PDB file of C-alpha atoms in Angstrom:
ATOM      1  CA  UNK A  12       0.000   0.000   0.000  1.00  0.00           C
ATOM      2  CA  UNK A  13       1.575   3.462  -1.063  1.00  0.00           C
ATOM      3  CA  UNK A  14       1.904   6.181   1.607  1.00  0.00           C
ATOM      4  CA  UNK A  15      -0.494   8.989   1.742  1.00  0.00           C
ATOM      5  CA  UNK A  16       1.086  11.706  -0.084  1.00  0.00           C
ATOM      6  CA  UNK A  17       1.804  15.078   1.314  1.00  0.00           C
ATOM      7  CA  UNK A  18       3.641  18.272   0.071  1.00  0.00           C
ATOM      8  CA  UNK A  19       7.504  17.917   1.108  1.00  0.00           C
ATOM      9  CA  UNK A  20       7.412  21.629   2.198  1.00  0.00           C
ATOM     10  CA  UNK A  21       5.174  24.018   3.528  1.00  0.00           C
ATOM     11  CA  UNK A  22       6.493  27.267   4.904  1.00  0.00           C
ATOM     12  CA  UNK A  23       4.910  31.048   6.537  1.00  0.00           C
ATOM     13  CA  UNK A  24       5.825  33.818   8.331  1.00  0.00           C
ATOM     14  CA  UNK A  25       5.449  33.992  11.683  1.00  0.00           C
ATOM     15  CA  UNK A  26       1.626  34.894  12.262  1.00  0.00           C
ATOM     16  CA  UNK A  27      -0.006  33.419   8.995  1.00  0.00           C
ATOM     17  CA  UNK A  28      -1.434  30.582   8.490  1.00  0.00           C
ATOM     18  CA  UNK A  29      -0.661  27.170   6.898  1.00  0.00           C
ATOM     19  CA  UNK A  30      -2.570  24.552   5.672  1.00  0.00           C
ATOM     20  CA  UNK A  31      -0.743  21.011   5.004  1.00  0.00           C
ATOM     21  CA  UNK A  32      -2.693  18.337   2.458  1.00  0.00           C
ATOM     22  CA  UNK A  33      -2.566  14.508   3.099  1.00  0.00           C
ATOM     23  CA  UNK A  34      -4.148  12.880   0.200  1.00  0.00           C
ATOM     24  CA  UNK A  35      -5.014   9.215  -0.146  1.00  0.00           C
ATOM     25  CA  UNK A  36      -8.262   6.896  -1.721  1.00  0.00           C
ATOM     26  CA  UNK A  37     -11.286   6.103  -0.431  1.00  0.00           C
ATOM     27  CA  UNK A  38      -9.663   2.651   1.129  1.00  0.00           C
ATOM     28  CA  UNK A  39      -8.281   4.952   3.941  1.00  0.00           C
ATOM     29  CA  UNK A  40      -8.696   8.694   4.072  1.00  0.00           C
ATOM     30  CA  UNK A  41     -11.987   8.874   2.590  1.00  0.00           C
ATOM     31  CA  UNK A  42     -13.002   5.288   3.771  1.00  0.00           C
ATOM     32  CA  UNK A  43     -12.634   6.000   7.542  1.00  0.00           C
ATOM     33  CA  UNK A  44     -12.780   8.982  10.082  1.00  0.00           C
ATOM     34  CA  UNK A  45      -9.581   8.393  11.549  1.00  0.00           C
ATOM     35  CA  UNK A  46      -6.925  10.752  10.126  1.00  0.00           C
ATOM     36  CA  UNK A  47      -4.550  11.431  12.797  1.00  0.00           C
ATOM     37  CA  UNK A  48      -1.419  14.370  12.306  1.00  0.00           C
ATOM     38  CA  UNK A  49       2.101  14.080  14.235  1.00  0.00           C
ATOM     39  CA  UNK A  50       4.368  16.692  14.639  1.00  0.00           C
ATOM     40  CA  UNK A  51       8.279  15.699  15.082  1.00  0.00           C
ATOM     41  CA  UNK A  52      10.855  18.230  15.762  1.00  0.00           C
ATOM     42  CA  UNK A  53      14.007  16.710  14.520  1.00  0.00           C
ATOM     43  CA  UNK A  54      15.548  13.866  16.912  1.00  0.00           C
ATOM     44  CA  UNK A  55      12.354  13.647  18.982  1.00  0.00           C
ATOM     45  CA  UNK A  56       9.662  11.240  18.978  1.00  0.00           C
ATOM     46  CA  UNK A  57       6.580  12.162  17.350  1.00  0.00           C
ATOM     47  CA  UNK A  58       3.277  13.752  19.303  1.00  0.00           C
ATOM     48  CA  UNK A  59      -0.394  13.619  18.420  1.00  0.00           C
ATOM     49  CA  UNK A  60      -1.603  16.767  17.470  1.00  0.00           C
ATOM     50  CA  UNK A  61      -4.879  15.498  15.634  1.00  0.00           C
ATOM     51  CA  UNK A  62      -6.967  12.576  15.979  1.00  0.00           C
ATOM     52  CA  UNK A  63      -9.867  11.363  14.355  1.00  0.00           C
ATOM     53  CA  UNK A  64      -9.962  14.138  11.899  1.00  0.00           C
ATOM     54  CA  UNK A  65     -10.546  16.868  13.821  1.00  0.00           C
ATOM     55  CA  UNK A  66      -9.623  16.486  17.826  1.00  0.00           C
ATOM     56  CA  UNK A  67      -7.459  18.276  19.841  1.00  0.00           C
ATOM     57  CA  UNK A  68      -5.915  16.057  22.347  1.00  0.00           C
ATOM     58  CA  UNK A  69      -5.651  18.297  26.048  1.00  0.00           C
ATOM     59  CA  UNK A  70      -2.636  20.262  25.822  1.00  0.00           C
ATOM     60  CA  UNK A  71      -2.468  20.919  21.472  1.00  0.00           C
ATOM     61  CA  UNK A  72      -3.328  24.710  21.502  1.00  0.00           C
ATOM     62  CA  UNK A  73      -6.407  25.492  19.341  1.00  0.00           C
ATOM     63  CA  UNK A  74      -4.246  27.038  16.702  1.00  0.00           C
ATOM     64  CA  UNK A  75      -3.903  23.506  15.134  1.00  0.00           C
ATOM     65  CA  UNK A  76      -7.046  22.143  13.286  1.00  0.00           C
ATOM     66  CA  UNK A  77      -8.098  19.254  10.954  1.00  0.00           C
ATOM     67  CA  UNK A  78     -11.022  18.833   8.629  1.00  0.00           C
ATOM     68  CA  UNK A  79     -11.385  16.390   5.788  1.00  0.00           C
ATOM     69  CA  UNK A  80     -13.031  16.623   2.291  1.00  0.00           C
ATOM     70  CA  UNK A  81     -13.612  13.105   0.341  1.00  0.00           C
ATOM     71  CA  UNK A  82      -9.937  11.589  -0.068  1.00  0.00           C
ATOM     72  CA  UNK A  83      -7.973  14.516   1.123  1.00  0.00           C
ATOM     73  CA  UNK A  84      -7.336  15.501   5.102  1.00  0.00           C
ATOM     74  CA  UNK A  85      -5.676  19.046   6.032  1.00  0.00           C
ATOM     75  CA  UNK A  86      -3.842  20.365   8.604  1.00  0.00           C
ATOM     76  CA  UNK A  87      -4.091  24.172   9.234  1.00  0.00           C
ATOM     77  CA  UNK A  88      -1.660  25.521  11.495  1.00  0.00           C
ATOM     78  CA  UNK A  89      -2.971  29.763  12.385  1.00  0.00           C
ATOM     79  CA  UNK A  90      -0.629  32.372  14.250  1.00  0.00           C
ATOM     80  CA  UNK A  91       2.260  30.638  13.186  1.00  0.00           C
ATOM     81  CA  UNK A  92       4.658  30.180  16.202  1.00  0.00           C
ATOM     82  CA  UNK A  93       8.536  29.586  15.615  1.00  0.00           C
ATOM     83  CA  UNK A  94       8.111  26.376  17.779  1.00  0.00           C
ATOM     84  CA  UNK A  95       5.563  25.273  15.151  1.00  0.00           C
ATOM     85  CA  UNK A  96       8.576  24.579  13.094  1.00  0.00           C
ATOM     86  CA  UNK A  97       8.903  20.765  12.631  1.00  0.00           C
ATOM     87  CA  UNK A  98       7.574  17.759   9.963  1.00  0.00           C
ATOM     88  CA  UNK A  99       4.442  16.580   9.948  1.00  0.00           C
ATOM     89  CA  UNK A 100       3.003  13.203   9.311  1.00  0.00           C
ATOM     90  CA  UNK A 101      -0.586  12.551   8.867  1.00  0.00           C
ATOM     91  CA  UNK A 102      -2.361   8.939   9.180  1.00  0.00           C
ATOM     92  CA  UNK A 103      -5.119   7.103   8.595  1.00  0.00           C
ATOM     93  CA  UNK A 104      -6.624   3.811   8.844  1.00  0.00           C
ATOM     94  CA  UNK A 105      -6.623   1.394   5.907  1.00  0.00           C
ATOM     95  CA  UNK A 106      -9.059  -1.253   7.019  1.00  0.00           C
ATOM     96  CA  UNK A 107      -8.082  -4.566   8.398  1.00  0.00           C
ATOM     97  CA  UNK A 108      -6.170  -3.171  11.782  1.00  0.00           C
ATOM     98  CA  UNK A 109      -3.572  -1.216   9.643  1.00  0.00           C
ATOM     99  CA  UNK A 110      -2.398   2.056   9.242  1.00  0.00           C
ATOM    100  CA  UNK A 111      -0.548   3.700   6.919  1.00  0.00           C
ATOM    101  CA  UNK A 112       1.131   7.340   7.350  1.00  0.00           C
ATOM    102  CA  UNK A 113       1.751  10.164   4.823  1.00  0.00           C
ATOM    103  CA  UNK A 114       5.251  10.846   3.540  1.00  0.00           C
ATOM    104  CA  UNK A 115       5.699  13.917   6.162  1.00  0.00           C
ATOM    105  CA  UNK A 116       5.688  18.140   5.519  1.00  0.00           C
ATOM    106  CA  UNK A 117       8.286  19.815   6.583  1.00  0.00           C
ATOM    107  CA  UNK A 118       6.676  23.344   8.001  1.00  0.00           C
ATOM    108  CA  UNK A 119       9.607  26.093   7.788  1.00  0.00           C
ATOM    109  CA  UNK A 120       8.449  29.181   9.703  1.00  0.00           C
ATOM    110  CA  UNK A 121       9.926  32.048   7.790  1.00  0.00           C
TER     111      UNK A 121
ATOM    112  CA  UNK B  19       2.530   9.855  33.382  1.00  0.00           C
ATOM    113  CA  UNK B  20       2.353   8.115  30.679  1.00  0.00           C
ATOM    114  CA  UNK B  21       5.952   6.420  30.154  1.00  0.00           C
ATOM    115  CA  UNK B  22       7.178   3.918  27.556  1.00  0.00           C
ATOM    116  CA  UNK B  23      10.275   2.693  27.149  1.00  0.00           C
ATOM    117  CA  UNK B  24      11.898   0.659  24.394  1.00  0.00           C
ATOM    118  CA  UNK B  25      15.109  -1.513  24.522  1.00  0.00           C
ATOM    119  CA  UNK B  26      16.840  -3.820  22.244  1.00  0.00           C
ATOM    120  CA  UNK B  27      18.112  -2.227  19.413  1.00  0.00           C
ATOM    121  CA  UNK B  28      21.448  -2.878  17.709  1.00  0.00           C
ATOM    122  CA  UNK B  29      23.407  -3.563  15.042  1.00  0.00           C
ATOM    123  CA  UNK B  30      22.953  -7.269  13.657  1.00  0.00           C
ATOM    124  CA  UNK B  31      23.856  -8.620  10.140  1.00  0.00           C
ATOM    125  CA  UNK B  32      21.613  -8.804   7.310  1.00  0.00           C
ATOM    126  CA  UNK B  33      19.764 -12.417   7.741  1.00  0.00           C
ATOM    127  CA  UNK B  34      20.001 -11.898  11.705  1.00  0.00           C
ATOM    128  CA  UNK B  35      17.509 -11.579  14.530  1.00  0.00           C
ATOM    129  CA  UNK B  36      16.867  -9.050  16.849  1.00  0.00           C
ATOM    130  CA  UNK B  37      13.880  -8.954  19.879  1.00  0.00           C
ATOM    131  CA  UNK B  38      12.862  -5.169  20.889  1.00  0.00           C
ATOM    132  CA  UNK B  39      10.757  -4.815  23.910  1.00  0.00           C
ATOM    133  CA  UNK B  40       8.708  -1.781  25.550  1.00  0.00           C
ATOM    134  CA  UNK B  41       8.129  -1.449  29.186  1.00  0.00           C
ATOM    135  CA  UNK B  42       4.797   0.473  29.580  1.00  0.00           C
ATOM    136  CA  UNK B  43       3.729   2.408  32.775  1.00  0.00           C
ATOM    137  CA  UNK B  44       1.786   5.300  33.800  1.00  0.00           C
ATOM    138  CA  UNK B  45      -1.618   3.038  32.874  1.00  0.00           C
ATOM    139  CA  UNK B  46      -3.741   0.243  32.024  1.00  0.00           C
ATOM    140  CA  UNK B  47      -1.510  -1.541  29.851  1.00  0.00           C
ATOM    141  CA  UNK B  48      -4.396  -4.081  29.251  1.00  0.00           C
ATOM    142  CA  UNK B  49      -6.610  -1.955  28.037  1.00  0.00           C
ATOM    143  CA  UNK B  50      -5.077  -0.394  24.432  1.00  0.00           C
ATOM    144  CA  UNK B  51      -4.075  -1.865  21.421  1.00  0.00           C
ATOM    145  CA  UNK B  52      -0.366  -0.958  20.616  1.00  0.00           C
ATOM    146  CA  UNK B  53       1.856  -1.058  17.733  1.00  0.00           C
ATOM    147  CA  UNK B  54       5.549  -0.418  16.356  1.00  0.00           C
ATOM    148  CA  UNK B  55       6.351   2.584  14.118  1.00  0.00           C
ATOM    149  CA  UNK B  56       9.632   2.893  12.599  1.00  0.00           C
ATOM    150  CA  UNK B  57      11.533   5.405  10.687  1.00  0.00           C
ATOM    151  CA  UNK B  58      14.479   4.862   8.819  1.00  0.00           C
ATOM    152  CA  UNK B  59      17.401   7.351   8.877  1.00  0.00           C
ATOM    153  CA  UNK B  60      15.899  10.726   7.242  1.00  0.00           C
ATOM    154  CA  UNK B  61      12.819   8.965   6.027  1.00  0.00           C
ATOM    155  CA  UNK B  62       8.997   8.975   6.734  1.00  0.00           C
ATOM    156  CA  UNK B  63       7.085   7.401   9.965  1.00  0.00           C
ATOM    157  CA  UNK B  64       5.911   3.472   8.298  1.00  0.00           C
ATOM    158  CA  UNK B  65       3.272   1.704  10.262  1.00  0.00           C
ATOM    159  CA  UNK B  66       4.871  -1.925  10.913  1.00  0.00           C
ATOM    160  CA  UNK B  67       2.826  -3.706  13.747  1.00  0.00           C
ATOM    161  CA  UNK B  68       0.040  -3.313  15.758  1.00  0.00           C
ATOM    162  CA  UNK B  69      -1.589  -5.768  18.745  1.00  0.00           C
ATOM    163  CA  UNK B  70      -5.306  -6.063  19.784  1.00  0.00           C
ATOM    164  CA  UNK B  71      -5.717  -5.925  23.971  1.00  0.00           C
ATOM    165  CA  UNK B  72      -5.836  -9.294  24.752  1.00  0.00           C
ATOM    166  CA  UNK B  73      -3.418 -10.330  21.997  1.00  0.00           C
ATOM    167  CA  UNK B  74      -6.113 -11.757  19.836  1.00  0.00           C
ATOM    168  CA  UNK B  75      -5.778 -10.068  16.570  1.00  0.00           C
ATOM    169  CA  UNK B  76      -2.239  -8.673  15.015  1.00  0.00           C
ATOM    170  CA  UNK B  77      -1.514  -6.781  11.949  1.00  0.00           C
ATOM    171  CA  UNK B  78       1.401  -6.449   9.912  1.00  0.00           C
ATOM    172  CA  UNK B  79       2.722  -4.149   7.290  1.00  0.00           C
ATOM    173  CA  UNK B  80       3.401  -6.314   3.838  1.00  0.00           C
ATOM    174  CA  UNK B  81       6.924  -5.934   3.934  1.00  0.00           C
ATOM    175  CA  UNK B  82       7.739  -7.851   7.651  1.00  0.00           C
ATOM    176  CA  UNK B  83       4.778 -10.537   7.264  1.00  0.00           C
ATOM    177  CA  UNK B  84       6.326 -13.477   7.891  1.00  0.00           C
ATOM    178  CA  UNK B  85       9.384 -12.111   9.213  1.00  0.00           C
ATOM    179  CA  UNK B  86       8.193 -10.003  12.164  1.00  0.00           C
ATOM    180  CA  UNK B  87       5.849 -11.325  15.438  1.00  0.00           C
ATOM    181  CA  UNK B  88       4.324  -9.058  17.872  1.00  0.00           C
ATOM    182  CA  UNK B  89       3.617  -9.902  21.125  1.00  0.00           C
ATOM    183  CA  UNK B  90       2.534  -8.749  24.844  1.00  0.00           C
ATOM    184  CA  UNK B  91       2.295  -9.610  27.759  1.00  0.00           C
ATOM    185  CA  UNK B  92       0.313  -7.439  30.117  1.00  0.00           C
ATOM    186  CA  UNK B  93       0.839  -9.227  33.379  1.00  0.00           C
ATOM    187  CA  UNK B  94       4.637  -7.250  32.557  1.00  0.00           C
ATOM    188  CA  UNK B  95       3.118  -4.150  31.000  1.00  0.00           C
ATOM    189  CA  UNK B  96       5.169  -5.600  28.119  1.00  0.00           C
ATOM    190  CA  UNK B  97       5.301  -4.872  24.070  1.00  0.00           C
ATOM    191  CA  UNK B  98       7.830  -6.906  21.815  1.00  0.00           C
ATOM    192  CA  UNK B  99       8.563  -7.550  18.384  1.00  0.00           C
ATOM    193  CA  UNK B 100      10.136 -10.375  17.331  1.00  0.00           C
ATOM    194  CA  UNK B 101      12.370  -9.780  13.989  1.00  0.00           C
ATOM    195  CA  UNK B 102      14.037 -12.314  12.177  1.00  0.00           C
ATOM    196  CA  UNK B 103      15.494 -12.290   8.847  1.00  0.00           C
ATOM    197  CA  UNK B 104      16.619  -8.504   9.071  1.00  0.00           C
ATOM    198  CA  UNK B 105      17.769  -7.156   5.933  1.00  0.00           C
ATOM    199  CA  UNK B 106      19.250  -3.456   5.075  1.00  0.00           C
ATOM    200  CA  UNK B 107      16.104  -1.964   4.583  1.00  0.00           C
ATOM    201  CA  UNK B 108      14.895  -2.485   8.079  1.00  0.00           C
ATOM    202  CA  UNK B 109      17.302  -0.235   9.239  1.00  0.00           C
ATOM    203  CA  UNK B 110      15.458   2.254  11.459  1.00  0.00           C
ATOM    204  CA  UNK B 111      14.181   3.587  14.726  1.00  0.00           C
ATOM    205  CA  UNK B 112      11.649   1.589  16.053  1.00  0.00           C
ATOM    206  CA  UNK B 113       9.043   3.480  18.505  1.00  0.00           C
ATOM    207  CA  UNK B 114       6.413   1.885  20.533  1.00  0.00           C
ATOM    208  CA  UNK B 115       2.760   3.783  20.367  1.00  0.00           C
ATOM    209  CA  UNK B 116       0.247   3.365  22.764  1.00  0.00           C
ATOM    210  CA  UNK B 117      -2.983   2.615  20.126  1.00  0.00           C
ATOM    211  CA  UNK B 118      -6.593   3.478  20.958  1.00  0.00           C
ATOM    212  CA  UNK B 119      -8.890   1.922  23.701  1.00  0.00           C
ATOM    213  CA  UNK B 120     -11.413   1.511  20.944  1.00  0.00           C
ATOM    214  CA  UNK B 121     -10.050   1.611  17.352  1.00  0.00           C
ATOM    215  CA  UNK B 122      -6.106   0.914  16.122  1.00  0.00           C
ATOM    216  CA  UNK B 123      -5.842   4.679  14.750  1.00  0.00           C
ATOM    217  CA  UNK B 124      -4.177   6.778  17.166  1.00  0.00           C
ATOM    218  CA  UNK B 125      -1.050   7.246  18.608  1.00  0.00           C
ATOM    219  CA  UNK B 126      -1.371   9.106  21.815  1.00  0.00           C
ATOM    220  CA  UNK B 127       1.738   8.545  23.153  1.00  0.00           C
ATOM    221  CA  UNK B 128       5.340   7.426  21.820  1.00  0.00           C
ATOM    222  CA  UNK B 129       8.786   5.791  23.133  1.00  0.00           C
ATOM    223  CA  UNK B 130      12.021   7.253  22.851  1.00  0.00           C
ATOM    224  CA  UNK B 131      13.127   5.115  20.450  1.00  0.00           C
ATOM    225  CA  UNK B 132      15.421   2.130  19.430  1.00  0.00           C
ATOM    226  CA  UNK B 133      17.657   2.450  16.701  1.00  0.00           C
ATOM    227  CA  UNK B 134      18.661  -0.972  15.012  1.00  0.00           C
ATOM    228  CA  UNK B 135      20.968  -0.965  12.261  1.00  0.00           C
ATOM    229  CA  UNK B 136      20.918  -3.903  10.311  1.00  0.00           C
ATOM    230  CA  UNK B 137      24.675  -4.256   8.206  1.00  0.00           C
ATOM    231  CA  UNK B 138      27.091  -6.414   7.726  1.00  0.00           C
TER     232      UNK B 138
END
């Protein structure tokens, strides 16, 4: 099963806004309701910021968001924060217990 | 608090066979699915393993079926995976996630990490 795809790079000043793709087929984004997005700074382990499409585990600020629209999830980051810096994976179920992830954004904040 | 922590990693030759565990804490260990995630050396996050509660149902990614075996064992708040027949490409960190309750599709909380290297 191929990876979801996402844009390598995504990049904003400090402020704006961002919104990061994750596109896949209707055997896994658009199938299911559970799109999940990590964000890894480099040499760290990864950390949920969205689940099930659109929730906020306690502790994400509300400046991250998800929605989803047929085979394509996004990630909008607002008020860009340097810290926001970092890749970010997306996820989703594909049936059967398994998961697969997307190929990872790296967000540069300008 | 939440803690997991896996050990095992290593360098092994191509052909060889490595066990990585997890020691969970910080909850019930019984009560979530869980699964390996690795990442090779600058690459994506890849899926590779994932364990119902009660160690009923496991799940694979194509390229370790048959070569990889999850296991737990919850009376030791324990996650393993079993790899034999390592080969180059399985190179990577290996994290283990703390799954859903409910559904295998969420990753709540990770490991530090184990690196294996797999070269001759």
């Amino acid at each position: 099963q191929s990876a979801l795809t996402q844009p390598p790079s995504a990049s904003g000043s400090p402020g704006q806004s961002v919104t990061i793709s994750c596109t896949g087929t209707s055997s896994d984004v658009g199938g299911y309701n559970y799109v999940s997005w990590y964000q890894q700074h480099p040499g760290k382990a990864p950390k949920l910021m969205i689940y099930e499409v659109s929730k906020r585990p306690s502790g994400v600020p509300d400046r991250f968001s998800g929605s989803k629209s047929g085979n394509t999830a996004s990630l909008t980051v607002s008020g860009l924060q340097a810290e926001d810096e970092a890749d970010y994976y997306c996820s989703s179920y594909a049936g059967s217990n398994s998961l697969i992830f997307g190929g990872g954004t790296k967000l540069t904040v300008l | 608090e939440v803690q997991l922590v896996e050990s095992g990693g290593g360098l092994v030759q191509p052909g060889g066979s490595l066990r990585l565990s997890c020691a969970a804490s910080g909850f019930t260990f019984s009560t979530y699915w869980m699964s390996w995630v690795r990442q090779a050396p600058g690459k994506g996050l890849e899926w590779v393993a994932n364990i119902k509660q009660d160690g009923s149902e496991k799940s694979y990614v194509d390229s370790v079926k048959g070569r990889f075996t999850i296991s737990r064992d919850n009376a030791k708040n324990s996650l393993y995976l079993q790899m034999n027949t390592l080969r180059a490409e399985d190179t990577a960190v290996y994290y283990c996630a703390r799954d859903s309750s409910t559904w295998p599709a969420t990753f709540d909380f990770w490991g530090q990490g184990t690196l294996v290297t797999v070269s001759s």
